[in-house]
Coordinates of C-alpha atoms and ligand atoms in Angstrom, one line a residue:
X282 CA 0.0 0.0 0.0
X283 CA 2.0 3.0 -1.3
X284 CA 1.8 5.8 1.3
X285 CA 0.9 9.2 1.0
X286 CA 3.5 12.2 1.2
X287 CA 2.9 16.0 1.0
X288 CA 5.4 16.7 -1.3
X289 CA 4.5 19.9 -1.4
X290 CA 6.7 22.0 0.8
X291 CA 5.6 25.2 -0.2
X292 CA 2.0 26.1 -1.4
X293 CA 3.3 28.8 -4.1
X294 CA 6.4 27.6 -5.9
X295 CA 9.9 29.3 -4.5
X296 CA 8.1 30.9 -1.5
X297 CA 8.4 29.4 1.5
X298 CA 5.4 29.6 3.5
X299 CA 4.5 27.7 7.1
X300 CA 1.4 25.9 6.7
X301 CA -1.8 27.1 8.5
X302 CA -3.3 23.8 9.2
X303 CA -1.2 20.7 9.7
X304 CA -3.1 17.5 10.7
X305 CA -0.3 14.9 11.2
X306 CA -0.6 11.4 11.4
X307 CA -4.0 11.1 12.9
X308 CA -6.2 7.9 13.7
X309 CA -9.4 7.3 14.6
X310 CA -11.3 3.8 15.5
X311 CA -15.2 4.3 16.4
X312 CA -15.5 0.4 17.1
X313 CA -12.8 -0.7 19.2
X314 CA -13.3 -4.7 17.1
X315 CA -13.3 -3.0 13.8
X316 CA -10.4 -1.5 12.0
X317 CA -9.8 2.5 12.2
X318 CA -11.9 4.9 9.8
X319 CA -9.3 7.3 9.6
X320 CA -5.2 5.8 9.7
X321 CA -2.3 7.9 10.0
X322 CA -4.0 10.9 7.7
X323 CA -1.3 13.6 7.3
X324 CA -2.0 16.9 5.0
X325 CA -1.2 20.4 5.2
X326 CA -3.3 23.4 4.3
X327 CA -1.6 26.9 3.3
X328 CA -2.4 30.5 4.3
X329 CA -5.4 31.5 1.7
X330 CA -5.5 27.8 0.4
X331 CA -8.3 25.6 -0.9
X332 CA -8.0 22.4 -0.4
X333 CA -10.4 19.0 -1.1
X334 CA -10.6 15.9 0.7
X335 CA -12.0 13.6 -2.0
X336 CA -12.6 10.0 -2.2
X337 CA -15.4 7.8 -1.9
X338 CA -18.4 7.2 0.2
X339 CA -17.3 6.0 3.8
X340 CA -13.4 7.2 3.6
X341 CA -13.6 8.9 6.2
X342 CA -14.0 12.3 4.7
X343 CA -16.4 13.9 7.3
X344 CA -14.6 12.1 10.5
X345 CA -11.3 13.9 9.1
X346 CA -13.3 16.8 9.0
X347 CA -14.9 17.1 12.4
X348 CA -11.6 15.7 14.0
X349 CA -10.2 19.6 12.7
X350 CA -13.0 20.9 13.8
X351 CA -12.8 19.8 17.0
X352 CA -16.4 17.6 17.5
X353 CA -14.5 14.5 17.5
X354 CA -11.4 13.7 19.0
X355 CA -8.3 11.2 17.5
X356 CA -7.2 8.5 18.9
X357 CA -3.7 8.9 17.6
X358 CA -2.3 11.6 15.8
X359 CA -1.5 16.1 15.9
X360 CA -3.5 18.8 14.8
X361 CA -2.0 22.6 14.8
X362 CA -3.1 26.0 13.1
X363 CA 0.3 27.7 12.6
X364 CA 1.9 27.2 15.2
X365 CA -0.6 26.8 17.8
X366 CA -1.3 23.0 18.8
X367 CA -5.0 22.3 19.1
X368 CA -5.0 18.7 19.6
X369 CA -2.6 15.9 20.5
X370 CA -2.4 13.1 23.3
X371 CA -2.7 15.2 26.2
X372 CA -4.7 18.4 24.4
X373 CA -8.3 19.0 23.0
X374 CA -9.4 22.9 22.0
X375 CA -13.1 22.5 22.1
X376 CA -14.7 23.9 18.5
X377 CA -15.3 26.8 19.4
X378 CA -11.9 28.3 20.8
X379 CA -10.3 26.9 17.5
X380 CA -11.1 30.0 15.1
X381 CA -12.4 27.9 12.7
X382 CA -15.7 28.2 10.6
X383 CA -17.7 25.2 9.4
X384 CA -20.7 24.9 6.4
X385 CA -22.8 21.9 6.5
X386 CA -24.7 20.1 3.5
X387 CA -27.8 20.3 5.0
X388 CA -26.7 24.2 6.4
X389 CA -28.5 24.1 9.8
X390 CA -29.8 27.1 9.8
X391 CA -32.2 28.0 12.8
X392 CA -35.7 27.8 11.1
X393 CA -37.2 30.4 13.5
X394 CA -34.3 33.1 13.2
X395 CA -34.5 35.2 10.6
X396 CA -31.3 35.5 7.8
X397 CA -29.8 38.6 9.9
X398 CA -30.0 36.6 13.2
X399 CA -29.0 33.3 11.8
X400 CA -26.0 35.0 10.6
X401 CA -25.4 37.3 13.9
X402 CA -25.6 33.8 15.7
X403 CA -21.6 33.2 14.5
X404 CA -21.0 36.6 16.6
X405 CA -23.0 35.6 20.1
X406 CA -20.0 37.2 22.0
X407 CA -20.2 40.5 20.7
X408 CA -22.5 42.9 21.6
X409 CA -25.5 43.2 19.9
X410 CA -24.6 46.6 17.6
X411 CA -21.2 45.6 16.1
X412 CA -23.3 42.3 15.6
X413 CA -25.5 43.4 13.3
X414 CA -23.7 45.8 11.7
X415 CA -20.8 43.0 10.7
X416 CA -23.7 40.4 10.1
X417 CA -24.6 43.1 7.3
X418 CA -21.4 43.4 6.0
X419 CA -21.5 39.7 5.6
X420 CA -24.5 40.1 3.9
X421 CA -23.9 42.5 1.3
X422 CA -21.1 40.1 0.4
X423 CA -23.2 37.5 -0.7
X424 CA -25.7 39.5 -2.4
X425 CA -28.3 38.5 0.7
X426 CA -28.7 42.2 2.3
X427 CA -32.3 42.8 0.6
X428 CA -33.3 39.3 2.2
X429 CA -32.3 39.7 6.0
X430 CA -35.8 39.8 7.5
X431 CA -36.3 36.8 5.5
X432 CA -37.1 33.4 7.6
X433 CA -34.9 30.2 6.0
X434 CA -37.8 29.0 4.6
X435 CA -38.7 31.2 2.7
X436 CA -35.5 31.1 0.7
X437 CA -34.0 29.0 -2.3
X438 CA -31.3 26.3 -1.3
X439 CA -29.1 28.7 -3.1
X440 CA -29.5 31.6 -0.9
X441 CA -29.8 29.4 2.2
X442 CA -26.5 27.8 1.2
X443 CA -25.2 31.7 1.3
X444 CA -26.7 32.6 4.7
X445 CA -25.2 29.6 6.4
X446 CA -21.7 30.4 4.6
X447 CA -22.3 33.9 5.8
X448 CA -22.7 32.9 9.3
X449 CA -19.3 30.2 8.9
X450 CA -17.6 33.5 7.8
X451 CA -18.9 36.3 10.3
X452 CA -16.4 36.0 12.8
X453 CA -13.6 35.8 10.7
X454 CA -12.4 32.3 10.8
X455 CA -8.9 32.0 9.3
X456 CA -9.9 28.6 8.1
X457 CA -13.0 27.0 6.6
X458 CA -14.6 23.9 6.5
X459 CA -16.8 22.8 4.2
X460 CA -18.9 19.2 4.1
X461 CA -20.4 18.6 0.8
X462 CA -22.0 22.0 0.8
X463 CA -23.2 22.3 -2.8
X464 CA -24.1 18.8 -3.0
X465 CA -28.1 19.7 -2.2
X466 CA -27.9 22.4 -4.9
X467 CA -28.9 21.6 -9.0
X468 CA -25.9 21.4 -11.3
X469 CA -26.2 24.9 -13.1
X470 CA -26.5 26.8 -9.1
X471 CA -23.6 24.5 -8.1
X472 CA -21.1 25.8 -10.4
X473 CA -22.3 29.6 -9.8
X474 CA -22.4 29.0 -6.1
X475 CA -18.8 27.4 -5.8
X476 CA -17.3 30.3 -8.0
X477 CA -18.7 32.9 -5.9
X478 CA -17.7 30.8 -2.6
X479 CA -14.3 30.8 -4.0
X480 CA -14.3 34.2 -4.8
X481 CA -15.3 35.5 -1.2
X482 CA -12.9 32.9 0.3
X483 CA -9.8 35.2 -2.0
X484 CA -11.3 38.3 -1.1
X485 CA -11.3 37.5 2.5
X486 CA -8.3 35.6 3.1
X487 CA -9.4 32.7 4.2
X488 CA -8.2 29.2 3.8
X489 CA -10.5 26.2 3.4
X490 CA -11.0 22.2 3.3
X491 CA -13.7 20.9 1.2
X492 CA -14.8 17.5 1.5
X493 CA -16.5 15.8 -1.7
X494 CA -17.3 13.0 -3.5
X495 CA -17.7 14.5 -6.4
X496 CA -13.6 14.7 -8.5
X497 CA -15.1 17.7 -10.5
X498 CA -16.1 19.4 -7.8
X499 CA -12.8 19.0 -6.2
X500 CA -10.8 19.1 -9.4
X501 CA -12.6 22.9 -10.4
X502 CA -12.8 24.3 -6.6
X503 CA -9.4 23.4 -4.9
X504 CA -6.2 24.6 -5.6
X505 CA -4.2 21.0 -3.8
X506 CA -6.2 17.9 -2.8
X507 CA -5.9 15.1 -1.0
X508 CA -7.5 11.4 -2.4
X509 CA -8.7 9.4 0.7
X510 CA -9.4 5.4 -0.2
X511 CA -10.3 3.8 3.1
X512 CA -9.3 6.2 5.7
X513 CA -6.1 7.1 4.3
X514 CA -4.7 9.5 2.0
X515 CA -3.4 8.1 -1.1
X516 CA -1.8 10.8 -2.9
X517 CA -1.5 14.8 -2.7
X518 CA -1.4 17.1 -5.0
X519 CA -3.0 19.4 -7.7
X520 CA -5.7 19.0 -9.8
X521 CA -3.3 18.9 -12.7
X522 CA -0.7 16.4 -11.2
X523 CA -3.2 14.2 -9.3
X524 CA -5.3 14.0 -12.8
X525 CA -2.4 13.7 -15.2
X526 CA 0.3 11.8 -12.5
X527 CA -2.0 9.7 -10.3
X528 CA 0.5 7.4 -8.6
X529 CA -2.0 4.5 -8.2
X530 CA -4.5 2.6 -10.3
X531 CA -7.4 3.6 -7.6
X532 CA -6.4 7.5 -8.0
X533 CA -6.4 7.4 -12.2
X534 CA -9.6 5.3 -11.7
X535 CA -11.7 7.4 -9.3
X536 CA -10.3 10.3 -11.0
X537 CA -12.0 9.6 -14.2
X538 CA -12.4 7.2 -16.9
X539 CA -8.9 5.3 -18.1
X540 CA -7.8 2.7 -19.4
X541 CA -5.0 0.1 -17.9
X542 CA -2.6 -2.0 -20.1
X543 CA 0.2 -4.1 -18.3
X544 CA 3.1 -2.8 -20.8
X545 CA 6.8 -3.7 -21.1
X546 CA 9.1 -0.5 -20.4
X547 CA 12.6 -0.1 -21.6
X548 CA 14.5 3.2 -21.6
X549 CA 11.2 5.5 -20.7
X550 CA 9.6 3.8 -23.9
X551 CA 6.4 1.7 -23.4
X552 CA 5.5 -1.3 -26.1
X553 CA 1.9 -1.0 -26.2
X554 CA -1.3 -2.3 -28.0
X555 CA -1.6 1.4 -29.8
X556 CA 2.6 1.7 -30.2
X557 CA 6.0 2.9 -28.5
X558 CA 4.7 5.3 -26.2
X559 CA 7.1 7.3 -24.6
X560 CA 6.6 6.9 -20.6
X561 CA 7.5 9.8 -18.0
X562 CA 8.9 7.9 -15.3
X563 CA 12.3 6.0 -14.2
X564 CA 10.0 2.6 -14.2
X565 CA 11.7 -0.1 -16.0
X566 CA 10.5 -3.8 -16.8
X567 CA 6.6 -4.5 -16.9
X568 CA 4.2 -2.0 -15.3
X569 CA 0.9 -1.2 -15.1
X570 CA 0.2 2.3 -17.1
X571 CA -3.2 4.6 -17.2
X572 CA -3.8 5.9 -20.1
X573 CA -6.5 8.5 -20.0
X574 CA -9.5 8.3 -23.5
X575 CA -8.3 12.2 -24.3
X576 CA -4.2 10.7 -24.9
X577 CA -5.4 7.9 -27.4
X578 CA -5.7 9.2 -31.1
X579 CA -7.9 7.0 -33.4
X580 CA -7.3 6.9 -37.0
X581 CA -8.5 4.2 -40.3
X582 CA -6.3 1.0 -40.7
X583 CA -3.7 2.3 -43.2
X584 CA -3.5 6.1 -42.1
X585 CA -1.2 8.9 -40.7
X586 CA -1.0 6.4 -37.3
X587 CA 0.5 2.9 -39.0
X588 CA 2.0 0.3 -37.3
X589 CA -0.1 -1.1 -34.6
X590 CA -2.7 -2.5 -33.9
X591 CA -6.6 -2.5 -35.2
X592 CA -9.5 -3.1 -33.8
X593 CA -13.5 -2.2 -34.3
X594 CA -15.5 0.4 -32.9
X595 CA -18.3 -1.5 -30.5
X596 CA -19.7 2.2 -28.5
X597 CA -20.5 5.1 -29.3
X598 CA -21.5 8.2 -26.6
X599 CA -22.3 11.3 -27.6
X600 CA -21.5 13.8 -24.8
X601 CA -22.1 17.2 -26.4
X602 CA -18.3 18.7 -26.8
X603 CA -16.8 15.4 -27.7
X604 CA -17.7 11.3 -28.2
X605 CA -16.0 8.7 -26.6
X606 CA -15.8 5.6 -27.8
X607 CA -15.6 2.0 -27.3
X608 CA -13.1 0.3 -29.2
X609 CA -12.5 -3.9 -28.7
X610 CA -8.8 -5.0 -29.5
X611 CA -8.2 -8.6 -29.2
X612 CA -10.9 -9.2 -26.7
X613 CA -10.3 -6.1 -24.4
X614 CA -12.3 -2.8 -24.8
X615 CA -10.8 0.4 -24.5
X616 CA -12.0 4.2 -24.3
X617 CA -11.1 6.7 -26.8
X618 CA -12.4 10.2 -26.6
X619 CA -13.2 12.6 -29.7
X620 CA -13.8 15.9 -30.5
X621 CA -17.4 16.1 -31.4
X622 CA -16.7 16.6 -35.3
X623 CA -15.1 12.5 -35.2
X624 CA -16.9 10.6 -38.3
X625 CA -16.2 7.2 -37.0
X626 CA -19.2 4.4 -36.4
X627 CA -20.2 1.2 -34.1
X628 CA -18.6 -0.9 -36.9
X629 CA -16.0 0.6 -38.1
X630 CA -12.4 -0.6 -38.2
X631 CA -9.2 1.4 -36.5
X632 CA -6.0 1.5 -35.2
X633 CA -5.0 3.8 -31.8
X634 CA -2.3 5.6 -31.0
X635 CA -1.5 6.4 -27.4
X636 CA 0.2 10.1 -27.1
X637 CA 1.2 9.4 -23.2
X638 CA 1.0 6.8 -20.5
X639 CA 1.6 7.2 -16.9
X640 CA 2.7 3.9 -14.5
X641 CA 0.9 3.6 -11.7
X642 CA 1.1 1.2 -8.5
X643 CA -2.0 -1.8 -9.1
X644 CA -4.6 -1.7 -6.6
X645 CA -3.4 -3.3 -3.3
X646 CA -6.6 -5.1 -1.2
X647 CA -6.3 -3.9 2.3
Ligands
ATP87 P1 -19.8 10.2 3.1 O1 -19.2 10.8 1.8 O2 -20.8 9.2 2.8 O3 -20.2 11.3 4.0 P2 -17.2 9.9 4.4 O4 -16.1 9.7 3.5 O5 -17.4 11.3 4.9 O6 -18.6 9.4 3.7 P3 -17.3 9.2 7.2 O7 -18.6 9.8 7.5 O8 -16.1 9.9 7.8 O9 -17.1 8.9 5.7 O10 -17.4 7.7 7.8 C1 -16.2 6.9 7.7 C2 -16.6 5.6 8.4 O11 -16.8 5.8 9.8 C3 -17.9 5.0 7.9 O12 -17.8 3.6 7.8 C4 -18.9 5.3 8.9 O13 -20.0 4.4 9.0 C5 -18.1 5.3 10.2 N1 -18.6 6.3 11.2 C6 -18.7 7.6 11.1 N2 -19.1 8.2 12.2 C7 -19.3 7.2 13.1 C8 -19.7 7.1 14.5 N3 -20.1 8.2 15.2 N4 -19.8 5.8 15.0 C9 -19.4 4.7 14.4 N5 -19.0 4.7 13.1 C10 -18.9 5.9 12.5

């Protein structure tokens, strides 16, 4: 089971910066017969960072989560913002001494508080003036101002989604944390909502952990993310490298579609099904590579790609800006994606070209 390093020492490249959240090593069991939920999960989080925790249902996501927060505690394991410890084996800062803000997916608001005292609630220890006059602010900030009479229900999810990240952000929270929070919202108000959360995160300063399900959610929102796979953290990193370098066979999977091919590799050159593909790694000998539907190239028998192998077209789905097909090779199917203009049919005869490969580690049963 390859473990998991933050190899990134520094957040922005050259500068180096000390990390505002560090969660090291922590464990937590629920059932003392059962295994752990969460095992040795170590990330960092810089100042003015977004950062995902993605990975499946039940990975321990939301424990991770409230273990930072402060509503659970770890068995094992240290938990500091900057350089101030807030939990280890003898220490536990309860929530709310942490000076951190939280958004749920269900947003808890009080259904009997209007949108002004819902939000005023994250500022119950300062007087009542300066309360409302910051809770305002917040407001105006999220476009709610007009609305603050308003009870909760009598708002979209949309704008309830705002008030309660409204009330996460009142009190200034240096980081925060967010559990699925646009998972209740439609696709179109999802994409508008997380831009503008992202927005007033960079406006405000504030660093935060998202957790998700959901790779394009975490892919488009976070600047470095973590992949969980059964409570522990399988690989770090951006969007970009955790996409186009997964390390494993279970990140290049659950980051999107792919296709594996056990390949020989000599010299950083990889014998394949669709040709000598040139591999970007110091593996040698037979390895497992991912090779995403966007890096194979199809072509007729006989064309600009010769040399290798053909096989027919058995799919075809059309997904607006581009097709991806299905294409069987000596018994195995493989995914190829097209630009939407691609002329080919269920049927037809072709040959693939792969324009990159990446090794990765096979899937290790725990
Ligand atoms: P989801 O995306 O479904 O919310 P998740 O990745 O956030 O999942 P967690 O909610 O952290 O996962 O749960 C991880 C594991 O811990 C699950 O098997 C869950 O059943 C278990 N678990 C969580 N909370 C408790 C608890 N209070 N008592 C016992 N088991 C728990």
């Amino acid at each position: 089971m390859p473990q998991a390093h933050d190899e990134t020492h520094t957040y922005m490249a050259g500068t180096p910066m000390t990390p505002l959240l560090t969660v090291n090593a922590i464990t937590k069991r629920f059932t003392p017969n059962q295994p752990p939920v969460i095992k040795a999960v170590s990330f960092k989080v810089y100042p003015g960072e977004i950062f995902a925790l993605l990975g499946p249902s039940g990975c321990g996501k939301t424990t991770t989560l409230r273990i930072i927060a402060g509503f659970e505690k770890a068995d094992a394991g240290t938990i500091f913002m900057a350089e101030r410890p807030l939990a280890n084996s003898t220490l536990h800062v309860p929530p709310e001494s942490r000076g951190i803000g939280f958004v749920f997916q269900d947003y808890a608001l009080f259904p009997h508080k209007n949108v002004l005292e819902n939000v005023a609630f994250g500022l119950r220890k300062v007087p009542k003036k300066t309360r409302h006059t910051r809770a305002l602010e917040v407001l105006e900030m999220v476009g709610l101002a007009a609305l603050h009479t308003r009870l909760p229900h009598h708002l979209s999810g949309g704008e309830q989604q705002r008030v309660a990240l409204a009330r996460a952000i009142v009190a200034r929270p240096k980081l925060l944390l967010l559990d699925e929070p646009f998972s209740s919202l439609d696709a179109g108000l999802r994409q508008t909502t997380r831009e503008e959360v992202s927005t007033l995160l960079k406006a405000e300063g504030i660093s935060a952990v998202l957790v998700t399900h959901a790779q394009e959610e975490a892919l488009s929102f976070a600047e470095r993310l973590a992949v969980m796979k059964q409570g522990r953290v399988e690989q770090i990193g951006t969007p970009e490298a955790v996409y186009h370098q997964p390390k494993t066979a279970y990140v290049a999977g659950f980051l999107g579609q792919t296709n594996f091919i056990h390949a020989y590799v000599k010299e950083g050159v990889a014998e394949t099904p669709f040709g000598r593909v040139k591999v970007d790694s110091t593996a040698t000998g037979e390895v497992l590579l991912s090779i995403r539907p966007e890096c194979l190239r199809m072509a007729a028998p006989n064309s600009e790609i010769s040399g290798v192998q053909s096989g027919c077209i058995v799919g075809q789905a059309f997904k607006g800006h581009d097709f991806t097909y299905r294409v069987e090779m000596k018994g195995q199917h493989y995914f190829v994606q097209t630009d939407y203009r691609c002329q080919f049919q269920v049927g037809d005869s072709v040959v693939l070209k792969a324009v990159s490969a990446v090794p990765v580690a096979p899937e290790a049963e725990e």
